[in-house]
Every structure is written in structure tokens, then in C-alpha cells.
Amino acid sequence: GDLVAKIQAFCRDTGQPVPRKPGPVLRCLLESLACLYRRSFDELAALAGREIERVYLVSESSNNLLHHFIANALNKPVLVAHPRAAAIGSLVIQAQATGHLKNSAAARHVLRQSFKTLTCHANPSPAWGPAYERFLELSGVTRAVEAIA
């Protein structure tokens, strides 16, 4: 369906400001995605029983705004690798398994030399905490971690 109309209707139905122009609609969408990432990573950290220190994304670097929003929402560095890095990673693992690469350090070196990685550092803002709490409230989840516990 019409994504813009659905976003506007949801905002209207939940008493939020309704974005009308493309810029605010896109920002609403990207910030919501970043909050969704945070909820997923909170759940993963709870399942793992430890804090996640950094996030690796396989993504086109053309959407740096989303990557920065994710870093800010998580308050963690986000390392963005080229989409082909996953395929190359499979080849590197096979090369290591067949003895063409000596160890994991050599495999990591090949991967680092194959593609440029973008690192997005978190720029902590006090606005992300309340925005995330509101996101959880509107999505019907009290806290992602509590849902697992």
C-alpha cells in the first residue's frame, strides 16, 4: 500500500505530529527503523547474556543517515560492510578450511583488504532515550529485554 499514507495515518491515530513533506516522512521512517534495530539488539544482548559492543551491517553505504541513526539509537559504533563482503566472507572461510589461508587472522586481513568499511560512531543525544521509550510504547512492548526475561 501507500507507505506515506500509512505513516501519516499511524501518526494521526496515535496523537503524534503528522509528517507531510518527504523529508519529515523519511526521517520518521529511518528513526523508527533505528529504534527497531535497538529493540532487536536489546533482545540479542539479553539472549546472549552480555552487552553487544559494536554492530556489523552488510549494507549499501548510500544510506549513511540510517547507519548514523542506528549508531545513535544503539549508542554503539556501527561498521558498515559492502553487500558483497558476505559472499567474499564465504570464500575466505572456504580458503581457510582448505588451507589456502593459515588462520582467522589471515582471513580477516583478506576481508579488510577486499572492501572499504565505513564506521559510524554514535553521537549520543538525550533525545534517543525518550524516543525509544515512546517507540516501545506505541509498538505495544514495555521493554524488549523484559519480554525475554
PDB file of C-alpha atoms in Angstrom, residues 22-122:
ATOM      1  CA  PRO A  22       9.079  13.970   2.053  1.00  0.00           C
ATOM      2  CA  GLY A  23      11.933  14.951   4.425  1.00  0.00           C
ATOM      3  CA  PRO A  24       9.985  14.535   7.681  1.00  0.00           C
ATOM      4  CA  VAL A  25       8.339  11.325   6.378  1.00  0.00           C
ATOM      5  CA  LEU A  26      11.751   9.863   5.562  1.00  0.00           C
ATOM      6  CA  ARG A  27      13.150  10.902   8.936  1.00  0.00           C
ATOM      7  CA  CYS A  28      10.174   9.301  10.709  1.00  0.00           C
ATOM      8  CA  LEU A  29      10.746   6.084   8.779  1.00  0.00           C
ATOM      9  CA  LEU A  30      14.522   5.997   9.404  1.00  0.00           C
ATOM     10  CA  GLU A  31      14.231   6.845  13.097  1.00  0.00           C
ATOM     11  CA  SER A  32      11.594   4.113  13.501  1.00  0.00           C
ATOM     12  CA  LEU A  33      13.898   1.615  11.794  1.00  0.00           C
ATOM     13  CA  ALA A  34      16.754   2.648  14.098  1.00  0.00           C
ATOM     14  CA  CYS A  35      14.522   2.076  17.134  1.00  0.00           C
ATOM     15  CA  LEU A  36      13.523  -1.314  15.753  1.00  0.00           C
ATOM     16  CA  TYR A  37      17.216  -2.185  15.422  1.00  0.00           C
ATOM     17  CA  ARG A  38      17.736  -1.152  19.044  1.00  0.00           C
ATOM     18  CA  ARG A  39      14.888  -3.368  20.208  1.00  0.00           C
ATOM     19  CA  SER A  40      16.335  -6.312  18.274  1.00  0.00           C
ATOM     20  CA  PHE A  41      19.823  -5.726  19.659  1.00  0.00           C
ATOM     21  CA  ASP A  42      18.483  -5.365  23.202  1.00  0.00           C
ATOM     22  CA  GLU A  43      16.822  -8.752  22.729  1.00  0.00           C
ATOM     23  CA  LEU A  44      20.030 -10.277  21.324  1.00  0.00           C
ATOM     24  CA  ALA A  45      22.077  -8.911  24.230  1.00  0.00           C
ATOM     25  CA  ALA A  46      19.556 -10.360  26.692  1.00  0.00           C
ATOM     26  CA  LEU A  47      19.687 -13.758  24.980  1.00  0.00           C
ATOM     27  CA  ALA A  48      23.495 -13.690  24.876  1.00  0.00           C
ATOM     28  CA  GLY A  49      23.639 -12.569  28.493  1.00  0.00           C
ATOM     29  CA  ARG A  50      26.134  -9.848  27.684  1.00  0.00           C
ATOM     30  CA  GLU A  51      26.452  -6.417  26.134  1.00  0.00           C
ATOM     31  CA  ILE A  52      26.994  -6.108  22.392  1.00  0.00           C
ATOM     32  CA  GLU A  53      29.964  -3.787  21.851  1.00  0.00           C
ATOM     33  CA  ARG A  54      29.613  -2.966  18.156  1.00  0.00           C
ATOM     34  CA  VAL A  55      27.327  -3.716  15.264  1.00  0.00           C
ATOM     35  CA  TYR A  56      28.290  -5.000  11.837  1.00  0.00           C
ATOM     36  CA  LEU A  57      25.923  -4.282   8.966  1.00  0.00           C
ATOM     37  CA  VAL A  58      26.148  -5.536   5.418  1.00  0.00           C
ATOM     38  CA  SER A  59      24.580  -2.674   3.519  1.00  0.00           C
ATOM     39  CA  GLU A  60      24.999  -0.212   0.704  1.00  0.00           C
ATOM     40  CA  SER A  61      26.848   2.806   2.030  1.00  0.00           C
ATOM     41  CA  SER A  62      24.406   5.035   0.159  1.00  0.00           C
ATOM     42  CA  ASN A  63      22.106   5.321   3.195  1.00  0.00           C
ATOM     43  CA  ASN A  64      24.558   6.779   5.694  1.00  0.00           C
ATOM     44  CA  LEU A  65      21.784   8.638   7.526  1.00  0.00           C
ATOM     45  CA  LEU A  66      20.171   5.338   8.534  1.00  0.00           C
ATOM     46  CA  HIS A  67      23.551   3.975   9.638  1.00  0.00           C
ATOM     47  CA  HIS A  68      24.155   7.036  11.808  1.00  0.00           C
ATOM     48  CA  PHE A  69      20.656   6.820  13.279  1.00  0.00           C
ATOM     49  CA  ILE A  70      21.282   3.159  14.164  1.00  0.00           C
ATOM     50  CA  ALA A  71      24.603   4.055  15.822  1.00  0.00           C
ATOM     51  CA  ASN A  72      22.897   6.827  17.794  1.00  0.00           C
ATOM     52  CA  ALA A  73      19.894   4.724  18.805  1.00  0.00           C
ATOM     53  CA  LEU A  74      22.171   1.890  19.980  1.00  0.00           C
ATOM     54  CA  ASN A  75      24.846   4.249  21.321  1.00  0.00           C
ATOM     55  CA  LYS A  76      27.387   1.913  19.722  1.00  0.00           C
ATOM     56  CA  PRO A  77      29.688   2.051  16.724  1.00  0.00           C
ATOM     57  CA  VAL A  78      28.240   0.605  13.537  1.00  0.00           C
ATOM     58  CA  LEU A  79      30.623  -0.890  10.967  1.00  0.00           C
ATOM     59  CA  VAL A  80      29.086  -0.996   7.502  1.00  0.00           C
ATOM     60  CA  ALA A  81      30.490  -3.503   5.019  1.00  0.00           C
ATOM     61  CA  HIS A  82      29.753  -3.720   1.306  1.00  0.00           C
ATOM     62  CA  PRO A  83      26.985  -6.212   0.389  1.00  0.00           C
ATOM     63  CA  ARG A  84      29.491  -8.367  -1.497  1.00  0.00           C
ATOM     64  CA  ALA A  85      31.509  -8.796   1.703  1.00  0.00           C
ATOM     65  CA  ALA A  86      29.217 -11.654   2.778  1.00  0.00           C
ATOM     66  CA  ALA A  87      29.967 -13.618  -0.398  1.00  0.00           C
ATOM     67  CA  ILE A  88      33.682 -12.904  -0.102  1.00  0.00           C
ATOM     68  CA  GLY A  89      33.465 -13.955   3.554  1.00  0.00           C
ATOM     69  CA  SER A  90      32.161 -17.358   2.469  1.00  0.00           C
ATOM     70  CA  LEU A  91      35.042 -17.719   0.015  1.00  0.00           C
ATOM     71  CA  VAL A  92      37.560 -16.725   2.683  1.00  0.00           C
ATOM     72  CA  ILE A  93      36.165 -19.339   5.090  1.00  0.00           C
ATOM     73  CA  GLN A  94      36.470 -21.974   2.367  1.00  0.00           C
ATOM     74  CA  ALA A  95      40.043 -20.841   1.635  1.00  0.00           C
ATOM     75  CA  GLN A  96      40.843 -21.166   5.329  1.00  0.00           C
ATOM     76  CA  ALA A  97      39.228 -24.614   5.540  1.00  0.00           C
ATOM     77  CA  THR A  98      41.227 -25.879   2.561  1.00  0.00           C
ATOM     78  CA  GLY A  99      44.497 -24.495   3.918  1.00  0.00           C
ATOM     79  CA  HIS A 100      44.924 -21.617   1.457  1.00  0.00           C
ATOM     80  CA  LEU A 101      44.760 -19.215   4.392  1.00  0.00           C
ATOM     81  CA  LYS A 102      46.630 -20.173   7.571  1.00  0.00           C
ATOM     82  CA  ASN A 103      44.298 -18.884  10.255  1.00  0.00           C
ATOM     83  CA  SER A 104      41.495 -16.490  11.194  1.00  0.00           C
ATOM     84  CA  ALA A 105      43.883 -13.538  11.369  1.00  0.00           C
ATOM     85  CA  ALA A 106      44.889 -14.108   7.738  1.00  0.00           C
ATOM     86  CA  ALA A 107      41.229 -14.465   6.769  1.00  0.00           C
ATOM     87  CA  ARG A 108      40.326 -11.179   8.484  1.00  0.00           C
ATOM     88  CA  HIS A 109      43.242  -9.468   6.749  1.00  0.00           C
ATOM     89  CA  VAL A 110      41.955 -10.584   3.323  1.00  0.00           C
ATOM     90  CA  LEU A 111      38.471  -9.328   4.151  1.00  0.00           C
ATOM     91  CA  ARG A 112      39.751  -5.959   5.390  1.00  0.00           C
ATOM     92  CA  GLN A 113      41.780  -5.511   2.221  1.00  0.00           C
ATOM     93  CA  SER A 114      38.905  -6.529  -0.066  1.00  0.00           C
ATOM     94  CA  PHE A 115      36.358  -3.853   0.815  1.00  0.00           C
ATOM     95  CA  LYS A 116      36.291  -0.473   2.437  1.00  0.00           C
ATOM     96  CA  THR A 117      34.341  -0.479   5.688  1.00  0.00           C
ATOM     97  CA  LEU A 118      32.514   2.612   6.900  1.00  0.00           C
ATOM     98  CA  THR A 119      32.426   3.175  10.650  1.00  0.00           C
ATOM     99  CA  CYS A 120      29.614   5.274  12.079  1.00  0.00           C
ATOM    100  CA  HIS A 121      30.334   6.381  15.639  1.00  0.00           C
ATOM    101  CA  ALA A 122      27.478   7.097  17.997  1.00  0.00           C
TER     102      ALA A 122
END
